[in-house]
mmCIF file of C-alpha atoms in Angstrom:
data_model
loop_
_atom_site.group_PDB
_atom_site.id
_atom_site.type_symbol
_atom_site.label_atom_id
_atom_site.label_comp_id
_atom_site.label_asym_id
_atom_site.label_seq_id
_atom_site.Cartn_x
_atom_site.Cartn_y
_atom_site.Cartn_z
ATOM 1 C CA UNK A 1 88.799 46.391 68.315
ATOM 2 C CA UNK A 2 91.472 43.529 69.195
ATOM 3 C CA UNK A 3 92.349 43.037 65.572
ATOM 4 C CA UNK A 4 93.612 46.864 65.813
ATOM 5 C CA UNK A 5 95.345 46.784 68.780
ATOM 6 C CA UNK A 6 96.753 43.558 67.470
ATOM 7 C CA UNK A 7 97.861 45.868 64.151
ATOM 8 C CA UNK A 8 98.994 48.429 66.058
ATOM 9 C CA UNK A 9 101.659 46.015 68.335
ATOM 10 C CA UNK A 10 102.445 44.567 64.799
ATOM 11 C CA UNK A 11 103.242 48.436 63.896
ATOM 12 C CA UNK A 12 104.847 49.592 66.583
ATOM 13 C CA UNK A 13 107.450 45.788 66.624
ATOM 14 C CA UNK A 14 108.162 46.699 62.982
ATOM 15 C CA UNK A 15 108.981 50.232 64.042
ATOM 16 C CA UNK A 16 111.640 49.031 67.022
ATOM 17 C CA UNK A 17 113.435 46.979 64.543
ATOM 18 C CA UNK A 18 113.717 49.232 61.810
ATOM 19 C CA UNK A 19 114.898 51.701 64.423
ATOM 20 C CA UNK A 20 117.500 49.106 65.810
ATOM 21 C CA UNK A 21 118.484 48.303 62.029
ATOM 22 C CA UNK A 22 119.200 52.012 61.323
ATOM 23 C CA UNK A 23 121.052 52.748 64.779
ATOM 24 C CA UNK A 24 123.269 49.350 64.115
ATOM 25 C CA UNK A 25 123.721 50.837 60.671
ATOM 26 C CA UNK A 26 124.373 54.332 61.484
ATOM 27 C CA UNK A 27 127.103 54.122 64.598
ATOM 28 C CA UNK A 28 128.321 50.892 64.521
ATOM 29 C CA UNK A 29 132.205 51.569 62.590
ATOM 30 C CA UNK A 30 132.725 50.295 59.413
ATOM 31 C CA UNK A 31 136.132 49.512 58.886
ATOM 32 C CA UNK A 32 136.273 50.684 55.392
ATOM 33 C CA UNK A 33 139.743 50.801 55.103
ATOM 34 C CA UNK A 34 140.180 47.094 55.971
ATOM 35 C CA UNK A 35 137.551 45.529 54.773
ATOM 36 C CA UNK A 36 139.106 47.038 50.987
ATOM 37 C CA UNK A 37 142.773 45.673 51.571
ATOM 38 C CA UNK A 38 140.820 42.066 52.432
ATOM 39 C CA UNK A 39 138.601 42.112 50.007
ATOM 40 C CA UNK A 40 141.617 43.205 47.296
ATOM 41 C CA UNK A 41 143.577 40.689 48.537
ATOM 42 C CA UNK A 42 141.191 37.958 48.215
ATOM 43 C CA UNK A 43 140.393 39.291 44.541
ATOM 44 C CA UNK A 44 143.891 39.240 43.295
ATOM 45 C CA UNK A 45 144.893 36.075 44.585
ATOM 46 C CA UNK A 46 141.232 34.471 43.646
ATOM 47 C CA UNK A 47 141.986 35.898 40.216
ATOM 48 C CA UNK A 48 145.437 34.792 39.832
ATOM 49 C CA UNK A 49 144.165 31.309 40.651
ATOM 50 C CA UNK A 50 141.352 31.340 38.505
ATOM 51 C CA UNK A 51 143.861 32.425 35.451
ATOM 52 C CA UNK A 52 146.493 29.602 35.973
ATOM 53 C CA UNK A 53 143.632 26.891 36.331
ATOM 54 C CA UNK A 54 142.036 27.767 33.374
ATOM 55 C CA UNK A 55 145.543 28.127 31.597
ATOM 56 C CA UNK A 56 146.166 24.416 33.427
ATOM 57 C CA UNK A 57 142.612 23.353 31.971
ATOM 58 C CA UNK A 58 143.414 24.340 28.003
ATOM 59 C CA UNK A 59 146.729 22.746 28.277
ATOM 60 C CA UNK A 60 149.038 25.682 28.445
ATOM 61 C CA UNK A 61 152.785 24.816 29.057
ATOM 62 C CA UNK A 62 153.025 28.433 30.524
ATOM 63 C CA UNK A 63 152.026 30.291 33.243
ATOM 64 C CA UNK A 64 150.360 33.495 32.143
ATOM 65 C CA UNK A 65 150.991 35.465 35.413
ATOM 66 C CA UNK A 66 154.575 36.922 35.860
ATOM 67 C CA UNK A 67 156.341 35.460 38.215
ATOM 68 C CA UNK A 68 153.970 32.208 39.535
ATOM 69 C CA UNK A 69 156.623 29.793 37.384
ATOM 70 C CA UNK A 70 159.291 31.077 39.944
ATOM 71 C CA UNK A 71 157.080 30.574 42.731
ATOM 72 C CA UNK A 72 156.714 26.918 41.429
ATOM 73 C CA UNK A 73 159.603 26.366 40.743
ATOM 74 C CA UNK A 74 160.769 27.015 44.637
ATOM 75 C CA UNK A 75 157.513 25.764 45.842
ATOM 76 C CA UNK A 76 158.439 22.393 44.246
ATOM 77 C CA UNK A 77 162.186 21.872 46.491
ATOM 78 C CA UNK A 78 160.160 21.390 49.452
ATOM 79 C CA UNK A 79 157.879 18.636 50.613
ATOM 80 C CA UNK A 80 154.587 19.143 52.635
ATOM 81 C CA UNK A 81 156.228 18.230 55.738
ATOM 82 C CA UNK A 82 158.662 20.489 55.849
ATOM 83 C CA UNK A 83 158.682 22.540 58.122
ATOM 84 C CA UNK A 84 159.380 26.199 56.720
ATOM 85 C CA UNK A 85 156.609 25.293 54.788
ATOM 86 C CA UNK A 86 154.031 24.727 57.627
ATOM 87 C CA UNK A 87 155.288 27.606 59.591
ATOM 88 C CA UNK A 88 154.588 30.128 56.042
ATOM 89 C CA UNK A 89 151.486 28.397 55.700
ATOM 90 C CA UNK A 90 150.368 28.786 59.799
ATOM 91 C CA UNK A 91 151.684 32.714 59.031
ATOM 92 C CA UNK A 92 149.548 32.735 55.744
ATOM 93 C CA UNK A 93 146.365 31.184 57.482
ATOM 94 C CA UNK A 94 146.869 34.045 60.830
ATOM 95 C CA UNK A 95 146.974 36.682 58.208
ATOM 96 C CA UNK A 96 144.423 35.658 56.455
ATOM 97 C CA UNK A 97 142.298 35.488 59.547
ATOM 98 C CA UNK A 98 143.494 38.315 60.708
ATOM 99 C CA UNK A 99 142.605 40.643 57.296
ATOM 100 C CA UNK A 100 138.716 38.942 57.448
ATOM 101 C CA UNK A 101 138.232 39.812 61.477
ATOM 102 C CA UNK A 102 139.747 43.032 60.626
ATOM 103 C CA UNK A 103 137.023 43.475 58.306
ATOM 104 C CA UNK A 104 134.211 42.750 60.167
ATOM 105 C CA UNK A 105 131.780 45.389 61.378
ATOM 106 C CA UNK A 106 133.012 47.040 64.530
ATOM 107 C CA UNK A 107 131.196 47.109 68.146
ATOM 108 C CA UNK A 108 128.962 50.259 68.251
ATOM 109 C CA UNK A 109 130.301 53.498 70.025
ATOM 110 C CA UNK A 110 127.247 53.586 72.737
ATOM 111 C CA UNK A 111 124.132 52.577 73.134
ATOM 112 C CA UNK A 112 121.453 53.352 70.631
ATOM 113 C CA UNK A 113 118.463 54.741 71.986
ATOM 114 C CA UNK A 114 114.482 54.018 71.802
ATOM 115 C CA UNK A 115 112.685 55.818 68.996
ATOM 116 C CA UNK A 116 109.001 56.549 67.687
ATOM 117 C CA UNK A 117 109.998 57.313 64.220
ATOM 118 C CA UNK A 118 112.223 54.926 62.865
ATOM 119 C CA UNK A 119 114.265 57.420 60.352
ATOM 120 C CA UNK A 120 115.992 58.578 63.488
ATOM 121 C CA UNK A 121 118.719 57.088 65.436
ATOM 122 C CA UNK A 122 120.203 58.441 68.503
ATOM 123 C CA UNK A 123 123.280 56.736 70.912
ATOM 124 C CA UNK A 124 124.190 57.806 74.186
ATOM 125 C CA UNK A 125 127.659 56.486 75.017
ATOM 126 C CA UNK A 126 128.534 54.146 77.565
ATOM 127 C CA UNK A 127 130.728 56.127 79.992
ATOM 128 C CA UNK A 128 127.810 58.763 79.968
ATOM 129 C CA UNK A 129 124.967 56.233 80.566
ATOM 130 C CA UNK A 130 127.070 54.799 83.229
ATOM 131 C CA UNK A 131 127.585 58.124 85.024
ATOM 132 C CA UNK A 132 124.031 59.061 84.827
ATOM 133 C CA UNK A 133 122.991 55.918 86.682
ATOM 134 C CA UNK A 134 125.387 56.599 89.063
ATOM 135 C CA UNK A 135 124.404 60.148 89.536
ATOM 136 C CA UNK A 136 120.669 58.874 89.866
ATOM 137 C CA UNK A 137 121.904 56.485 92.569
ATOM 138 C CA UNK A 138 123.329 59.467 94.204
ATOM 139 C CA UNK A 139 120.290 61.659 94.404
ATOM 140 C CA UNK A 140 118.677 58.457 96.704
ATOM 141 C CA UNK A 141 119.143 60.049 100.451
ATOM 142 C CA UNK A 142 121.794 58.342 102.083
ATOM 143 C CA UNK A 143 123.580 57.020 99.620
ATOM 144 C CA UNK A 144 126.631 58.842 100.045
ATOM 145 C CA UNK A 145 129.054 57.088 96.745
ATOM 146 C CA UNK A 146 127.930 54.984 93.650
ATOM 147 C CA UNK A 147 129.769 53.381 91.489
ATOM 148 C CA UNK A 148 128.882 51.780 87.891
ATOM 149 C CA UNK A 149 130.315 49.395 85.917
ATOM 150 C CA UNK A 150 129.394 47.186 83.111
ATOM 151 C CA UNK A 151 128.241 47.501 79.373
ATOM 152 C CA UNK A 152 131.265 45.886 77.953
ATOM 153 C CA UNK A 153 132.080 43.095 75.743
ATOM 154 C CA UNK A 154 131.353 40.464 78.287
ATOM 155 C CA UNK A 155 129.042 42.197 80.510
ATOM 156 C CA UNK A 156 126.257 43.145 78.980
ATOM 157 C CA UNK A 157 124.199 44.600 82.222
ATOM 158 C CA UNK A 158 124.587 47.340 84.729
ATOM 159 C CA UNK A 159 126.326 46.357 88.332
ATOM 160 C CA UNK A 160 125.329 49.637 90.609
ATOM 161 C CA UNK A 161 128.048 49.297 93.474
ATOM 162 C CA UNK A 162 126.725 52.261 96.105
ATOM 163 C CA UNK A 163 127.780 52.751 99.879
ATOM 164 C CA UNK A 164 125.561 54.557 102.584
ATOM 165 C CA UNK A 165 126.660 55.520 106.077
ATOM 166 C CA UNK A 166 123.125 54.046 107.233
ATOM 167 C CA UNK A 167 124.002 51.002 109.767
ATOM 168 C CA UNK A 168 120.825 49.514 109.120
ATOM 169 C CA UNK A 169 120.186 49.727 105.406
ATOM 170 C CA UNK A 170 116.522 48.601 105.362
ATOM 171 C CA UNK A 171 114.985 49.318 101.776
ATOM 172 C CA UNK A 172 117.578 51.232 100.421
ATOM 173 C CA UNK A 173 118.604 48.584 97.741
ATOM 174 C CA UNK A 174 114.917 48.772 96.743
ATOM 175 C CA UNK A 175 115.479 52.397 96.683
ATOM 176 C CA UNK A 176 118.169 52.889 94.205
ATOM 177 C CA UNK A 177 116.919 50.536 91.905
ATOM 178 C CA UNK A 178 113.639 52.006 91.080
ATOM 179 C CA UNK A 179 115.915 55.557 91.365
ATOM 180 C CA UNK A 180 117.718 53.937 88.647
ATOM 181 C CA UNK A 181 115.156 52.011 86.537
ATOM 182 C CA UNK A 182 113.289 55.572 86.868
ATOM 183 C CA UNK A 183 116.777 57.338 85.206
ATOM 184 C CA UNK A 184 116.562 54.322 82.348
ATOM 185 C CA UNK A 185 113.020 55.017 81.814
ATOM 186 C CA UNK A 186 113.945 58.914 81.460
ATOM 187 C CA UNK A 187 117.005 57.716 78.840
ATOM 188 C CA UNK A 188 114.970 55.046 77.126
ATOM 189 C CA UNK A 189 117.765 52.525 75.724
ATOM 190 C CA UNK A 190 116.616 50.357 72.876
ATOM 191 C CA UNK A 191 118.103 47.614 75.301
ATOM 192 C CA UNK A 192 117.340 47.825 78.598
ATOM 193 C CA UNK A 193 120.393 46.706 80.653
ATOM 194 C CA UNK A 194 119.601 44.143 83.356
ATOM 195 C CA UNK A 195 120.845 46.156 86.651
ATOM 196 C CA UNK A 196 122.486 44.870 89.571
ATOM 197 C CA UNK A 197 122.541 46.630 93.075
ATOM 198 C CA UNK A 198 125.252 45.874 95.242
ATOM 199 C CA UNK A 199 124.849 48.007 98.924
ATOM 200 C CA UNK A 200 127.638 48.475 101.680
ATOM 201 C CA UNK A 201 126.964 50.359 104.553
ATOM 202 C CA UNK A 202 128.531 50.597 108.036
ATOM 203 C CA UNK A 203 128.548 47.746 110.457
ATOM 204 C CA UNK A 204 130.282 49.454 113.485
#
């Protein structure tokens, strides 16, 4: 009996992260386009390296590639030091940098959601998941505004900013959380945003 419930757990764990895998796969952007003009550029100038070393290694007296003995050739009038050449170098090393973050994965577009069956992926965006905690914050009597912000790149939880013309609030914070843990529980996010509930109400 507890070695199948134990299997099952095991089942249902590999499940969840076969589901994330394929929701991180499916909707997160792929950058096609730049992750091709970095990866041609390192090719070409790995490959035009590779060629003159080996010609270098056999003892070759000439460059194979058209035009490198030019480059040289200018390369060779200035010192390290110098200071056009650290500033092409700094502008060669930002470029460079800036092709390979280019063509890194992109953020996903939303949030994926939970799953039983781990062929299927579904996202719900951000702005929507955001308004529908809000609108479950509204449906708590006396909360008469709600406000939601969060889910970004450095906030990676829910901050639930709701007024109430109530002068004594009493449970109400208590009220629109489980409100909107009970909306999360109806959306069922793969990860569950930490939520924050932040109350004003009227001190006259």
């Amino acid at each position: 009996m507890a070695e199948a419930l134990v299997q099952d757990l095991i089942e249902e764990e590999r499940s969840r992260r076969e589901a994330r895998r394929l929701a991180v796969r499916e909707f997160r952007p792929r950058r096609a386009f730049a992750g091709f003009a970095a990866s041609l550029l390192v090719t070409a100038a790995g490959g035009v390296a590779a060629i003159e070393l080996l010609a270098a290694a056999l003892g070759s007296a000439v460059h194979p590639v058209p035009g490198v003995a030019a480059l040289l050739d200018v390369l060779r009038r200035y010192a390290w030091s110098d200071p056009n050449v650290v500033v092409v170098a700094a502008a060669v090393a930002v470029l460079g940098a800036a092709f390979l973050v280019a063509a890194l994965p992109g953020r996903l577009r939303g949030v994926p959601l939970a799953g039983s069956d781990p062929r299927q992926a579904g996202l719900i965006g951000r702005a929507a998941l955001r308004r529908a905690v809000a609108d479950a914050a509204l449906e708590v009597p006396g909360i008469e505004r709600a406000r939601v912000r969060g889910l970004g790149v450095f906030r990676r939880g829910l901050v639930v900013r709701a007024g109430t013309y109530y002068r004594n609030p009493s449970n109400l914070p208590e009220l629109v959380r489980a409100a909107v843990d009970a909306r999360l529980d109806r959306i069922e996010p793969m990860h569950r945003p930490p939520v924050d509930v932040r109350l004003g109400w009227r001190k006259d």
